[in-house]
Amino acid sequence: MRKGLVLEGGAMRGLWTAGVTDVMMEHQLEPDGLIGVSAGAAFGCNIKSRQIGRAIRYNTRFAKDPRYSGLCSLIKSGDYFNAEFGYHIVPKQYDIFDDDAFEQNPMEFIVVCTDVETGEAVYQPLTKADYDTYEWIRASASMPLASKVIELGGRKLLDGGVADSIPLEYFESLGYDRNVVILTQPKGFVKEPNKLMPIMRIALRKYPNMIKAMAERHIMYNQELAYVAKAEEEGRCLVIRPDEKIPIGHISHNPEEMRHVYEIGRAVGERYIEQIKEFYQ
């Protein structure tokens, strides 16, 4: 049996997921492998480095810091979340990322990005805590319009959620057969077509395959929800969802709002902890 953990994205909704996974870490519930998409990658890396509370700590600390995120960063650099400060200075100087723990933990860690030239998913295993690893995590979480295209590993990349939002099927193909799937939308959610497609078509006009992937994302996402539901019904996965819509937007500069969302996630994690223990046995 191979125990997996699948984390979808959702921008700041990912702090709800961090609440759930921090509770899992406090109970020493660790999967054999983790696959994260977007915020699921950006916050999920702290699971491999075993750093409980780090995601909520640095997000609240820098919520209102213009060096971390904001319109000024977007205008100056093309990234709403400042690439250098957020992904290289913070983890090295202000809230230290435990590189040694990350590398020594045998847990497999894979991030999902989208290749903007093909519109297809890229699944990148990360084992070393180096500059490129931080860049792969950044690429996975780089939302279209809020981020510039990242060139890395011979590819041009953006948010992994465009091509594969809930990569359960891919993880199962690697042999992970007991997967906890943490979603950031409540049961019954149906994704609608992106209302910003007219702007997307202009911003991504050099990348027709990416435009196609963006236009069809709601179809892909809803199909993946159906796949997860079937796997859940068959007992192949344990799904953890919020009880209702998570009360935060894609972007937030409100530390109290962030803490509230995180605490809601912790409460759900506590409620599910015995089920997770039993499922992973």
PDB file of N, CA and C in Angstrom, residues 159-262:
ATOM      1  N   ASP A 159       0.419  28.395 -13.648  1.00  0.00           N
ATOM      2  CA  ASP A 159      -0.392  27.674 -12.658  1.00  0.00           C
ATOM      3  C   ASP A 159      -0.784  26.256 -13.107  1.00  0.00           C
ATOM      4  N   GLY A 160      -0.421  25.275 -12.277  1.00  0.00           N
ATOM      5  CA  GLY A 160      -0.737  23.893 -12.595  1.00  0.00           C
ATOM      6  C   GLY A 160      -2.214  23.576 -12.616  1.00  0.00           C
ATOM      7  N   GLY A 161      -3.015  24.394 -11.921  1.00  0.00           N
ATOM      8  CA  GLY A 161      -4.442  24.140 -11.861  1.00  0.00           C
ATOM      9  C   GLY A 161      -5.154  24.299 -13.184  1.00  0.00           C
ATOM     10  N   VAL A 162      -4.512  24.949 -14.152  1.00  0.00           N
ATOM     11  CA  VAL A 162      -5.127  25.117 -15.467  1.00  0.00           C
ATOM     12  C   VAL A 162      -5.237  23.777 -16.183  1.00  0.00           C
ATOM     13  N   ALA A 163      -4.197  22.939 -16.066  1.00  0.00           N
ATOM     14  CA  ALA A 163      -4.153  21.685 -16.814  1.00  0.00           C
ATOM     15  C   ALA A 163      -4.602  20.470 -16.003  1.00  0.00           C
ATOM     16  N   ASP A 164      -4.348  20.481 -14.695  1.00  0.00           N
ATOM     17  CA  ASP A 164      -4.733  19.341 -13.848  1.00  0.00           C
ATOM     18  C   ASP A 164      -4.954  19.851 -12.433  1.00  0.00           C
ATOM     19  N   SER A 165      -6.194  20.189 -12.131  1.00  0.00           N
ATOM     20  CA  SER A 165      -6.518  20.832 -10.850  1.00  0.00           C
ATOM     21  C   SER A 165      -6.504  19.871  -9.678  1.00  0.00           C
ATOM     22  N   ILE A 166      -6.933  18.637  -9.917  1.00  0.00           N
ATOM     23  CA  ILE A 166      -7.023  17.641  -8.838  1.00  0.00           C
ATOM     24  C   ILE A 166      -6.374  16.358  -9.355  1.00  0.00           C
ATOM     25  N   PRO A 167      -5.056  16.220  -9.238  1.00  0.00           N
ATOM     26  CA  PRO A 167      -4.325  15.152  -9.926  1.00  0.00           C
ATOM     27  C   PRO A 167      -4.391  13.776  -9.262  1.00  0.00           C
ATOM     28  N   LEU A 168      -5.572  13.377  -8.835  1.00  0.00           N
ATOM     29  CA  LEU A 168      -5.720  12.055  -8.221  1.00  0.00           C
ATOM     30  C   LEU A 168      -5.415  10.950  -9.217  1.00  0.00           C
ATOM     31  N   GLU A 169      -5.967  11.044 -10.419  1.00  0.00           N
ATOM     32  CA  GLU A 169      -5.766   9.988 -11.411  1.00  0.00           C
ATOM     33  C   GLU A 169      -4.286   9.817 -11.730  1.00  0.00           C
ATOM     34  N   TYR A 170      -3.576  10.938 -11.873  1.00  0.00           N
ATOM     35  CA  TYR A 170      -2.139  10.848 -12.145  1.00  0.00           C
ATOM     36  C   TYR A 170      -1.420  10.174 -10.987  1.00  0.00           C
ATOM     37  N   PHE A 171      -1.745  10.546  -9.762  1.00  0.00           N
ATOM     38  CA  PHE A 171      -1.066   9.974  -8.604  1.00  0.00           C
ATOM     39  C   PHE A 171      -1.347   8.479  -8.485  1.00  0.00           C
ATOM     40  N   GLU A 172      -2.563   8.084  -8.796  1.00  0.00           N
ATOM     41  CA  GLU A 172      -2.879   6.655  -8.798  1.00  0.00           C
ATOM     42  C   GLU A 172      -2.048   5.923  -9.844  1.00  0.00           C
ATOM     43  N   SER A 173      -1.772   6.578 -10.978  1.00  0.00           N
ATOM     44  CA  SER A 173      -0.973   5.939 -12.032  1.00  0.00           C
ATOM     45  C   SER A 173       0.460   5.672 -11.573  1.00  0.00           C
ATOM     46  N   LEU A 174       0.898   6.389 -10.524  1.00  0.00           N
ATOM     47  CA  LEU A 174       2.237   6.170  -9.969  1.00  0.00           C
ATOM     48  C   LEU A 174       2.248   5.077  -8.908  1.00  0.00           C
ATOM     49  N   GLY A 175       1.078   4.539  -8.609  1.00  0.00           N
ATOM     50  CA  GLY A 175       1.002   3.457  -7.634  1.00  0.00           C
ATOM     51  C   GLY A 175       0.487   3.857  -6.272  1.00  0.00           C
ATOM     52  N   TYR A 176       0.085   5.102  -6.092  1.00  0.00           N
ATOM     53  CA  TYR A 176      -0.505   5.523  -4.830  1.00  0.00           C
ATOM     54  C   TYR A 176      -1.961   5.079  -4.807  1.00  0.00           C
ATOM     55  N   ASP A 177      -2.260   4.141  -3.908  1.00  0.00           N
ATOM     56  CA  ASP A 177      -3.590   3.524  -3.934  1.00  0.00           C
ATOM     57  C   ASP A 177      -4.443   3.833  -2.704  1.00  0.00           C
ATOM     58  N   ARG A 178      -3.884   4.596  -1.748  1.00  0.00           N
ATOM     59  CA  ARG A 178      -4.669   5.031  -0.583  1.00  0.00           C
ATOM     60  C   ARG A 178      -4.454   6.530  -0.430  1.00  0.00           C
ATOM     61  N   ASN A 179      -5.286   7.296  -1.113  1.00  0.00           N
ATOM     62  CA  ASN A 179      -5.060   8.725  -1.202  1.00  0.00           C
ATOM     63  C   ASN A 179      -6.070   9.533  -0.398  1.00  0.00           C
ATOM     64  N   VAL A 180      -5.540  10.450   0.403  1.00  0.00           N
ATOM     65  CA  VAL A 180      -6.368  11.479   1.014  1.00  0.00           C
ATOM     66  C   VAL A 180      -6.357  12.665   0.054  1.00  0.00           C
ATOM     67  N   VAL A 181      -7.541  13.095  -0.358  1.00  0.00           N
ATOM     68  CA  VAL A 181      -7.675  14.202  -1.298  1.00  0.00           C
ATOM     69  C   VAL A 181      -8.288  15.386  -0.552  1.00  0.00           C
ATOM     70  N   ILE A 182      -7.573  16.498  -0.521  1.00  0.00           N
ATOM     71  CA  ILE A 182      -8.081  17.684   0.160  1.00  0.00           C
ATOM     72  C   ILE A 182      -8.490  18.714  -0.880  1.00  0.00           C
ATOM     73  N   LEU A 183      -9.791  18.966  -0.950  1.00  0.00           N
ATOM     74  CA  LEU A 183     -10.361  19.929  -1.886  1.00  0.00           C
ATOM     75  C   LEU A 183     -10.600  21.261  -1.178  1.00  0.00           C
ATOM     76  N   THR A 184     -10.757  22.321  -1.956  1.00  0.00           N
ATOM     77  CA  THR A 184     -10.999  23.628  -1.348  1.00  0.00           C
ATOM     78  C   THR A 184     -12.352  24.216  -1.757  1.00  0.00           C
ATOM     79  N   GLN A 185     -13.203  23.361  -2.296  1.00  0.00           N
ATOM     80  CA  GLN A 185     -14.579  23.752  -2.593  1.00  0.00           C
ATOM     81  C   GLN A 185     -15.522  22.758  -1.920  1.00  0.00           C
ATOM     82  N   PRO A 186     -16.686  23.215  -1.477  1.00  0.00           N
ATOM     83  CA  PRO A 186     -17.613  22.320  -0.787  1.00  0.00           C
ATOM     84  C   PRO A 186     -18.278  21.323  -1.731  1.00  0.00           C
ATOM     85  N   LYS A 187     -18.888  20.306  -1.167  1.00  0.00           N
ATOM     86  CA  LYS A 187     -19.596  19.289  -1.939  1.00  0.00           C
ATOM     87  C   LYS A 187     -20.692  19.948  -2.767  1.00  0.00           C
ATOM     88  N   GLY A 188     -20.820  19.525  -4.003  1.00  0.00           N
ATOM     89  CA  GLY A 188     -21.836  20.091  -4.887  1.00  0.00           C
ATOM     90  C   GLY A 188     -21.341  21.238  -5.741  1.00  0.00           C
ATOM     91  N   PHE A 189     -20.112  21.676  -5.515  1.00  0.00           N
ATOM     92  CA  PHE A 189     -19.572  22.786  -6.303  1.00  0.00           C
ATOM     93  C   PHE A 189     -19.428  22.381  -7.767  1.00  0.00           C
ATOM     94  N   VAL A 190     -19.804  23.280  -8.654  1.00  0.00           N
ATOM     95  CA  VAL A 190     -19.639  23.085 -10.096  1.00  0.00           C
ATOM     96  C   VAL A 190     -18.924  24.312 -10.658  1.00  0.00           C
ATOM     97  N   LYS A 191     -17.795  24.085 -11.298  1.00  0.00           N
ATOM     98  CA  LYS A 191     -17.050  25.216 -11.858  1.00  0.00           C
ATOM     99  C   LYS A 191     -17.718  25.714 -13.133  1.00  0.00           C
ATOM    100  N   GLU A 192     -17.813  27.019 -13.256  1.00  0.00           N
ATOM    101  CA  GLU A 192     -18.406  27.664 -14.421  1.00  0.00           C
ATOM    102  C   GLU A 192     -17.302  28.170 -15.345  1.00  0.00           C
ATOM    103  N   PRO A 193     -17.639  28.466 -16.610  1.00  0.00           N
ATOM    104  CA  PRO A 193     -16.637  29.028 -17.525  1.00  0.00           C
ATOM    105  C   PRO A 193     -16.031  30.310 -16.963  1.00  0.00           C
ATOM    106  N   ASN A 194     -14.785  30.535 -17.285  1.00  0.00           N
ATOM    107  CA  ASN A 194     -14.050  31.694 -16.780  1.00  0.00           C
ATOM    108  C   ASN A 194     -14.573  32.979 -17.426  1.00  0.00           C
ATOM    109  N   LYS A 195     -15.048  33.895 -16.606  1.00  0.00           N
ATOM    110  CA  LYS A 195     -15.593  35.150 -17.114  1.00  0.00           C
ATOM    111  C   LYS A 195     -14.508  36.101 -17.621  1.00  0.00           C
ATOM    112  N   LEU A 196     -13.268  35.813 -17.287  1.00  0.00           N
ATOM    113  CA  LEU A 196     -12.168  36.682 -17.706  1.00  0.00           C
ATOM    114  C   LEU A 196     -11.513  36.229 -19.009  1.00  0.00           C
ATOM    115  N   MET A 197     -12.137  35.291 -19.712  1.00  0.00           N
ATOM    116  CA  MET A 197     -11.522  34.775 -20.937  1.00  0.00           C
ATOM    117  C   MET A 197     -11.212  35.853 -21.972  1.00  0.00           C
ATOM    118  N   PRO A 198     -12.049  36.875 -22.157  1.00  0.00           N
ATOM    119  CA  PRO A 198     -11.673  37.919 -23.130  1.00  0.00           C
ATOM    120  C   PRO A 198     -10.323  38.568 -22.804  1.00  0.00           C
ATOM    121  N   ILE A 199     -10.078  38.786 -21.502  1.00  0.00           N
ATOM    122  CA  ILE A 199      -8.796  39.361 -21.093  1.00  0.00           C
ATOM    123  C   ILE A 199      -7.687  38.324 -21.242  1.00  0.00           C
ATOM    124  N   MET A 200      -7.996  37.072 -20.876  1.00  0.00           N
ATOM    125  CA  MET A 200      -7.016  36.000 -20.999  1.00  0.00           C
ATOM    126  C   MET A 200      -6.552  35.857 -22.444  1.00  0.00           C
ATOM    127  N   ARG A 201      -7.483  35.959 -23.384  1.00  0.00           N
ATOM    128  CA  ARG A 201      -7.137  35.788 -24.803  1.00  0.00           C
ATOM    129  C   ARG A 201      -6.149  36.860 -25.261  1.00  0.00           C
ATOM    130  N   ILE A 202      -6.265  38.047 -24.688  1.00  0.00           N
ATOM    131  CA  ILE A 202      -5.326  39.118 -25.027  1.00  0.00           C
ATOM    132  C   ILE A 202      -3.987  38.892 -24.336  1.00  0.00           C
ATOM    133  N   ALA A 203      -4.038  38.615 -23.021  1.00  0.00           N
ATOM    134  CA  ALA A 203      -2.804  38.467 -22.243  1.00  0.00           C
ATOM    135  C   ALA A 203      -1.978  37.263 -22.689  1.00  0.00           C
ATOM    136  N   LEU A 204      -2.646  36.199 -23.123  1.00  0.00           N
ATOM    137  CA  LEU A 204      -1.957  34.958 -23.492  1.00  0.00           C
ATOM    138  C   LEU A 204      -1.988  34.709 -25.003  1.00  0.00           C
ATOM    139  N   ARG A 205      -2.122  35.764 -25.779  1.00  0.00           N
ATOM    140  CA  ARG A 205      -2.314  35.631 -27.231  1.00  0.00           C
ATOM    141  C   ARG A 205      -1.162  34.893 -27.921  1.00  0.00           C
ATOM    142  N   LYS A 206       0.013  34.881 -27.304  1.00  0.00           N
ATOM    143  CA  LYS A 206       1.149  34.151 -27.884  1.00  0.00           C
ATOM    144  C   LYS A 206       1.036  32.643 -27.672  1.00  0.00           C
ATOM    145  N   TYR A 207       0.096  32.241 -26.826  1.00  0.00           N
ATOM    146  CA  TYR A 207       0.022  30.833 -26.425  1.00  0.00           C
ATOM    147  C   TYR A 207      -1.386  30.279 -26.653  1.00  0.00           C
ATOM    148  N   PRO A 208      -1.731  29.942 -27.894  1.00  0.00           N
ATOM    149  CA  PRO A 208      -3.090  29.469 -28.202  1.00  0.00           C
ATOM    150  C   PRO A 208      -3.495  28.206 -27.446  1.00  0.00           C
ATOM    151  N   ASN A 209      -2.548  27.314 -27.178  1.00  0.00           N
ATOM    152  CA  ASN A 209      -2.881  26.090 -26.444  1.00  0.00           C
ATOM    153  C   ASN A 209      -3.222  26.387 -24.987  1.00  0.00           C
ATOM    154  N   MET A 210      -2.563  27.405 -24.434  1.00  0.00           N
ATOM    155  CA  MET A 210      -2.889  27.817 -23.063  1.00  0.00           C
ATOM    156  C   MET A 210      -4.273  28.456 -23.029  1.00  0.00           C
ATOM    157  N   ILE A 211      -4.585  29.255 -24.022  1.00  0.00           N
ATOM    158  CA  ILE A 211      -5.919  29.859 -24.094  1.00  0.00           C
ATOM    159  C   ILE A 211      -6.982  28.772 -24.165  1.00  0.00           C
ATOM    160  N   LYS A 212      -6.731  27.749 -24.982  1.00  0.00           N
ATOM    161  CA  LYS A 212      -7.679  26.638 -25.096  1.00  0.00           C
ATOM    162  C   LYS A 212      -7.841  25.927 -23.753  1.00  0.00           C
ATOM    163  N   ALA A 213      -6.718  25.687 -23.054  1.00  0.00           N
ATOM    164  CA  ALA A 213      -6.784  25.027 -21.744  1.00  0.00           C
ATOM    165  C   ALA A 213      -7.562  25.869 -20.745  1.00  0.00           C
ATOM    166  N   MET A 214      -7.348  27.185 -20.777  1.00  0.00           N
ATOM    167  CA  MET A 214      -8.087  28.078 -19.877  1.00  0.00           C
ATOM    168  C   MET A 214      -9.571  28.059 -20.191  1.00  0.00           C
ATOM    169  N   ALA A 215      -9.905  28.081 -21.475  1.00  0.00           N
ATOM    170  CA  ALA A 215     -11.312  28.102 -21.883  1.00  0.00           C
ATOM    171  C   ALA A 215     -12.041  26.816 -21.510  1.00  0.00           C
ATOM    172  N   GLU A 216     -11.297  25.717 -21.457  1.00  0.00           N
ATOM    173  CA  GLU A 216     -11.902  24.409 -21.175  1.00  0.00           C
ATOM    174  C   GLU A 216     -11.650  23.948 -19.743  1.00  0.00           C
ATOM    175  N   ARG A 217     -11.074  24.814 -18.936  1.00  0.00           N
ATOM    176  CA  ARG A 217     -10.708  24.397 -17.586  1.00  0.00           C
ATOM    177  C   ARG A 217     -11.911  23.920 -16.788  1.00  0.00           C
ATOM    178  N   HIS A 218     -13.035  24.597 -16.912  1.00  0.00           N
ATOM    179  CA  HIS A 218     -14.212  24.206 -16.128  1.00  0.00           C
ATOM    180  C   HIS A 218     -14.665  22.795 -16.488  1.00  0.00           C
ATOM    181  N   ILE A 219     -14.505  22.414 -17.745  1.00  0.00           N
ATOM    182  CA  ILE A 219     -14.882  21.061 -18.169  1.00  0.00           C
ATOM    183  C   ILE A 219     -13.962  20.049 -17.516  1.00  0.00           C
ATOM    184  N   MET A 220     -12.640  20.315 -17.613  1.00  0.00           N
ATOM    185  CA  MET A 220     -11.653  19.429 -16.997  1.00  0.00           C
ATOM    186  C   MET A 220     -11.893  19.310 -15.497  1.00  0.00           C
ATOM    187  N   TYR A 221     -12.130  20.445 -14.841  1.00  0.00           N
ATOM    188  CA  TYR A 221     -12.285  20.449 -13.389  1.00  0.00           C
ATOM    189  C   TYR A 221     -13.507  19.627 -12.960  1.00  0.00           C
ATOM    190  N   ASN A 222     -14.604  19.825 -13.628  1.00  0.00           N
ATOM    191  CA  ASN A 222     -15.819  19.096 -13.265  1.00  0.00           C
ATOM    192  C   ASN A 222     -15.688  17.601 -13.549  1.00  0.00           C
ATOM    193  N   GLN A 223     -14.946  17.252 -14.593  1.00  0.00           N
ATOM    194  CA  GLN A 223     -14.679  15.835 -14.857  1.00  0.00           C
ATOM    195  C   GLN A 223     -13.808  15.241 -13.750  1.00  0.00           C
ATOM    196  N   GLU A 224     -12.852  16.016 -13.262  1.00  0.00           N
ATOM    197  CA  GLU A 224     -12.002  15.521 -12.188  1.00  0.00           C
ATOM    198  C   GLU A 224     -12.782  15.390 -10.881  1.00  0.00           C
ATOM    199  N   LEU A 225     -13.716  16.294 -10.636  1.00  0.00           N
ATOM    200  CA  LEU A 225     -14.578  16.148  -9.466  1.00  0.00           C
ATOM    201  C   LEU A 225     -15.368  14.847  -9.543  1.00  0.00           C
ATOM    202  N   ALA A 226     -15.852  14.520 -10.731  1.00  0.00           N
ATOM    203  CA  ALA A 226     -16.601  13.279 -10.920  1.00  0.00           C
ATOM    204  C   ALA A 226     -15.699  12.065 -10.689  1.00  0.00           C
ATOM    205  N   TYR A 227     -14.452  12.144 -11.141  1.00  0.00           N
ATOM    206  CA  TYR A 227     -13.497  11.058 -10.927  1.00  0.00           C
ATOM    207  C   TYR A 227     -13.231  10.862  -9.441  1.00  0.00           C
ATOM    208  N   VAL A 228     -13.041  11.965  -8.733  1.00  0.00           N
ATOM    209  CA  VAL A 228     -12.804  11.903  -7.287  1.00  0.00           C
ATOM    210  C   VAL A 228     -14.011  11.302  -6.575  1.00  0.00           C
ATOM    211  N   ALA A 229     -15.209  11.709  -6.979  1.00  0.00           N
ATOM    212  CA  ALA A 229     -16.425  11.196  -6.348  1.00  0.00           C
ATOM    213  C   ALA A 229     -16.548   9.684  -6.537  1.00  0.00           C
ATOM    214  N   LYS A 230     -16.192   9.201  -7.726  1.00  0.00           N
ATOM    215  CA  LYS A 230     -16.256   7.764  -7.997  1.00  0.00           C
ATOM    216  C   LYS A 230     -15.219   7.015  -7.168  1.00  0.00           C
ATOM    217  N   ALA A 231     -14.012   7.583  -7.097  1.00  0.00           N
ATOM    218  CA  ALA A 231     -12.960   6.954  -6.295  1.00  0.00           C
ATOM    219  C   ALA A 231     -13.347   6.935  -4.819  1.00  0.00           C
ATOM    220  N   GLU A 232     -13.991   7.990  -4.373  1.00  0.00           N
ATOM    221  CA  GLU A 232     -14.454   8.056  -2.987  1.00  0.00           C
ATOM    222  C   GLU A 232     -15.515   6.988  -2.728  1.00  0.00           C
ATOM    223  N   GLU A 233     -16.435   6.852  -3.654  1.00  0.00           N
ATOM    224  CA  GLU A 233     -17.501   5.854  -3.512  1.00  0.00           C
ATOM    225  C   GLU A 233     -16.939   4.446  -3.484  1.00  0.00           C
ATOM    226  N   GLU A 234     -15.885   4.218  -4.238  1.00  0.00           N
ATOM    227  CA  GLU A 234     -15.268   2.884  -4.308  1.00  0.00           C
ATOM    228  C   GLU A 234     -14.280   2.643  -3.170  1.00  0.00           C
ATOM    229  N   GLY A 235     -14.062   3.654  -2.329  1.00  0.00           N
ATOM    230  CA  GLY A 235     -13.168   3.504  -1.189  1.00  0.00           C
ATOM    231  C   GLY A 235     -11.702   3.654  -1.507  1.00  0.00           C
ATOM    232  N   ARG A 236     -11.378   4.168  -2.718  1.00  0.00           N
ATOM    233  CA  ARG A 236      -9.968   4.331  -3.100  1.00  0.00           C
ATOM    234  C   ARG A 236      -9.357   5.596  -2.516  1.00  0.00           C
ATOM    235  N   CYS A 237     -10.209   6.536  -2.117  1.00  0.00           N
ATOM    236  CA  CYS A 237      -9.672   7.767  -1.550  1.00  0.00           C
ATOM    237  C   CYS A 237     -10.593   8.267  -0.442  1.00  0.00           C
ATOM    238  N   LEU A 238     -10.012   9.063   0.424  1.00  0.00           N
ATOM    239  CA  LEU A 238     -10.762   9.753   1.466  1.00  0.00           C
ATOM    240  C   LEU A 238     -10.739  11.227   1.112  1.00  0.00           C
ATOM    241  N   VAL A 239     -11.909  11.821   0.936  1.00  0.00           N
ATOM    242  CA  VAL A 239     -11.992  13.209   0.505  1.00  0.00           C
ATOM    243  C   VAL A 239     -12.338  14.105   1.689  1.00  0.00           C
ATOM    244  N   ILE A 240     -11.573  15.169   1.841  1.00  0.00           N
ATOM    245  CA  ILE A 240     -11.841  16.171   2.871  1.00  0.00           C
ATOM    246  C   ILE A 240     -12.180  17.473   2.163  1.00  0.00           C
ATOM    247  N   ARG A 241     -13.368  17.989   2.437  1.00  0.00           N
ATOM    248  CA  ARG A 241     -13.853  19.212   1.804  1.00  0.00           C
ATOM    249  C   ARG A 241     -14.287  20.204   2.877  1.00  0.00           C
ATOM    250  N   PRO A 242     -14.304  21.491   2.533  1.00  0.00           N
ATOM    251  CA  PRO A 242     -14.911  22.448   3.470  1.00  0.00           C
ATOM    252  C   PRO A 242     -16.415  22.227   3.525  1.00  0.00           C
ATOM    253  N   ASP A 243     -17.019  22.526   4.645  1.00  0.00           N
ATOM    254  CA  ASP A 243     -18.465  22.343   4.801  1.00  0.00           C
ATOM    255  C   ASP A 243     -19.250  23.338   3.951  1.00  0.00           C
ATOM    256  N   GLU A 244     -18.662  24.492   3.720  1.00  0.00           N
ATOM    257  CA  GLU A 244     -19.295  25.531   2.918  1.00  0.00           C
ATOM    258  C   GLU A 244     -18.199  26.347   2.243  1.00  0.00           C
ATOM    259  N   LYS A 245     -18.600  27.296   1.421  1.00  0.00           N
ATOM    260  CA  LYS A 245     -17.616  28.114   0.718  1.00  0.00           C
ATOM    261  C   LYS A 245     -16.649  28.753   1.704  1.00  0.00           C
ATOM    262  N   ILE A 246     -15.354  28.633   1.434  1.00  0.00           N
ATOM    263  CA  ILE A 246     -14.341  29.196   2.321  1.00  0.00           C
ATOM    264  C   ILE A 246     -14.392  30.722   2.224  1.00  0.00           C
ATOM    265  N   PRO A 247     -14.501  31.404   3.361  1.00  0.00           N
ATOM    266  CA  PRO A 247     -14.723  32.851   3.350  1.00  0.00           C
ATOM    267  C   PRO A 247     -13.461  33.687   3.132  1.00  0.00           C
ATOM    268  N   ILE A 248     -12.871  33.526   1.942  1.00  0.00           N
ATOM    269  CA  ILE A 248     -11.703  34.326   1.579  1.00  0.00           C
ATOM    270  C   ILE A 248     -11.609  34.344   0.066  1.00  0.00           C
ATOM    271  N   GLY A 249     -11.085  35.423  -0.495  1.00  0.00           N
ATOM    272  CA  GLY A 249     -10.919  35.514  -1.934  1.00  0.00           C
ATOM    273  C   GLY A 249      -9.603  34.924  -2.386  1.00  0.00           C
ATOM    274  N   HIS A 250      -9.345  35.003  -3.697  1.00  0.00           N
ATOM    275  CA  HIS A 250      -8.075  34.514  -4.219  1.00  0.00           C
ATOM    276  C   HIS A 250      -6.904  35.272  -3.607  1.00  0.00           C
ATOM    277  N   ILE A 251      -7.123  36.544  -3.332  1.00  0.00           N
ATOM    278  CA  ILE A 251      -6.086  37.396  -2.755  1.00  0.00           C
ATOM    279  C   ILE A 251      -6.639  38.033  -1.483  1.00  0.00           C
ATOM    280  N   SER A 252      -5.820  38.100  -0.454  1.00  0.00           N
ATOM    281  CA  SER A 252      -6.227  38.741   0.790  1.00  0.00           C
ATOM    282  C   SER A 252      -5.021  39.422   1.419  1.00  0.00           C
ATOM    283  N   HIS A 253      -5.279  40.584   2.026  1.00  0.00           N
ATOM    284  CA  HIS A 253      -4.240  41.275   2.790  1.00  0.00           C
ATOM    285  C   HIS A 253      -4.685  41.463   4.235  1.00  0.00           C
ATOM    286  N   ASN A 254      -5.625  40.633   4.656  1.00  0.00           N
ATOM    287  CA  ASN A 254      -6.215  40.739   5.982  1.00  0.00           C
ATOM    288  C   ASN A 254      -5.747  39.572   6.857  1.00  0.00           C
ATOM    289  N   PRO A 255      -4.820  39.797   7.787  1.00  0.00           N
ATOM    290  CA  PRO A 255      -4.308  38.700   8.614  1.00  0.00           C
ATOM    291  C   PRO A 255      -5.393  37.996   9.414  1.00  0.00           C
ATOM    292  N   GLU A 256      -6.384  38.742   9.915  1.00  0.00           N
ATOM    293  CA  GLU A 256      -7.442  38.112  10.697  1.00  0.00           C
ATOM    294  C   GLU A 256      -8.299  37.198   9.834  1.00  0.00           C
ATOM    295  N   GLU A 257      -8.565  37.620   8.615  1.00  0.00           N
ATOM    296  CA  GLU A 257      -9.310  36.774   7.681  1.00  0.00           C
ATOM    297  C   GLU A 257      -8.540  35.487   7.403  1.00  0.00           C
ATOM    298  N   MET A 258      -7.239  35.624   7.227  1.00  0.00           N
ATOM    299  CA  MET A 258      -6.393  34.453   6.986  1.00  0.00           C
ATOM    300  C   MET A 258      -6.433  33.497   8.172  1.00  0.00           C
ATOM    301  N   ARG A 259      -6.277  34.026   9.389  1.00  0.00           N
ATOM    302  CA  ARG A 259      -6.293  33.179  10.584  1.00  0.00           C
ATOM    303  C   ARG A 259      -7.637  32.485  10.750  1.00  0.00           C
ATOM    304  N   HIS A 260      -8.715  33.200  10.437  1.00  0.00           N
ATOM    305  CA  HIS A 260     -10.051  32.623  10.552  1.00  0.00           C
ATOM    306  C   HIS A 260     -10.191  31.422   9.626  1.00  0.00           C
ATOM    307  N   VAL A 261      -9.742  31.571   8.378  1.00  0.00           N
ATOM    308  CA  VAL A 261      -9.814  30.479   7.403  1.00  0.00           C
ATOM    309  C   VAL A 261      -8.946  29.308   7.854  1.00  0.00           C
ATOM    310  N   TYR A 262      -7.763  29.612   8.335  1.00  0.00           N
ATOM    311  CA  TYR A 262      -6.855  28.570   8.824  1.00  0.00           C
ATOM    312  C   TYR A 262      -7.483  27.797   9.984  1.00  0.00           C
TER     313      TYR A 262
END
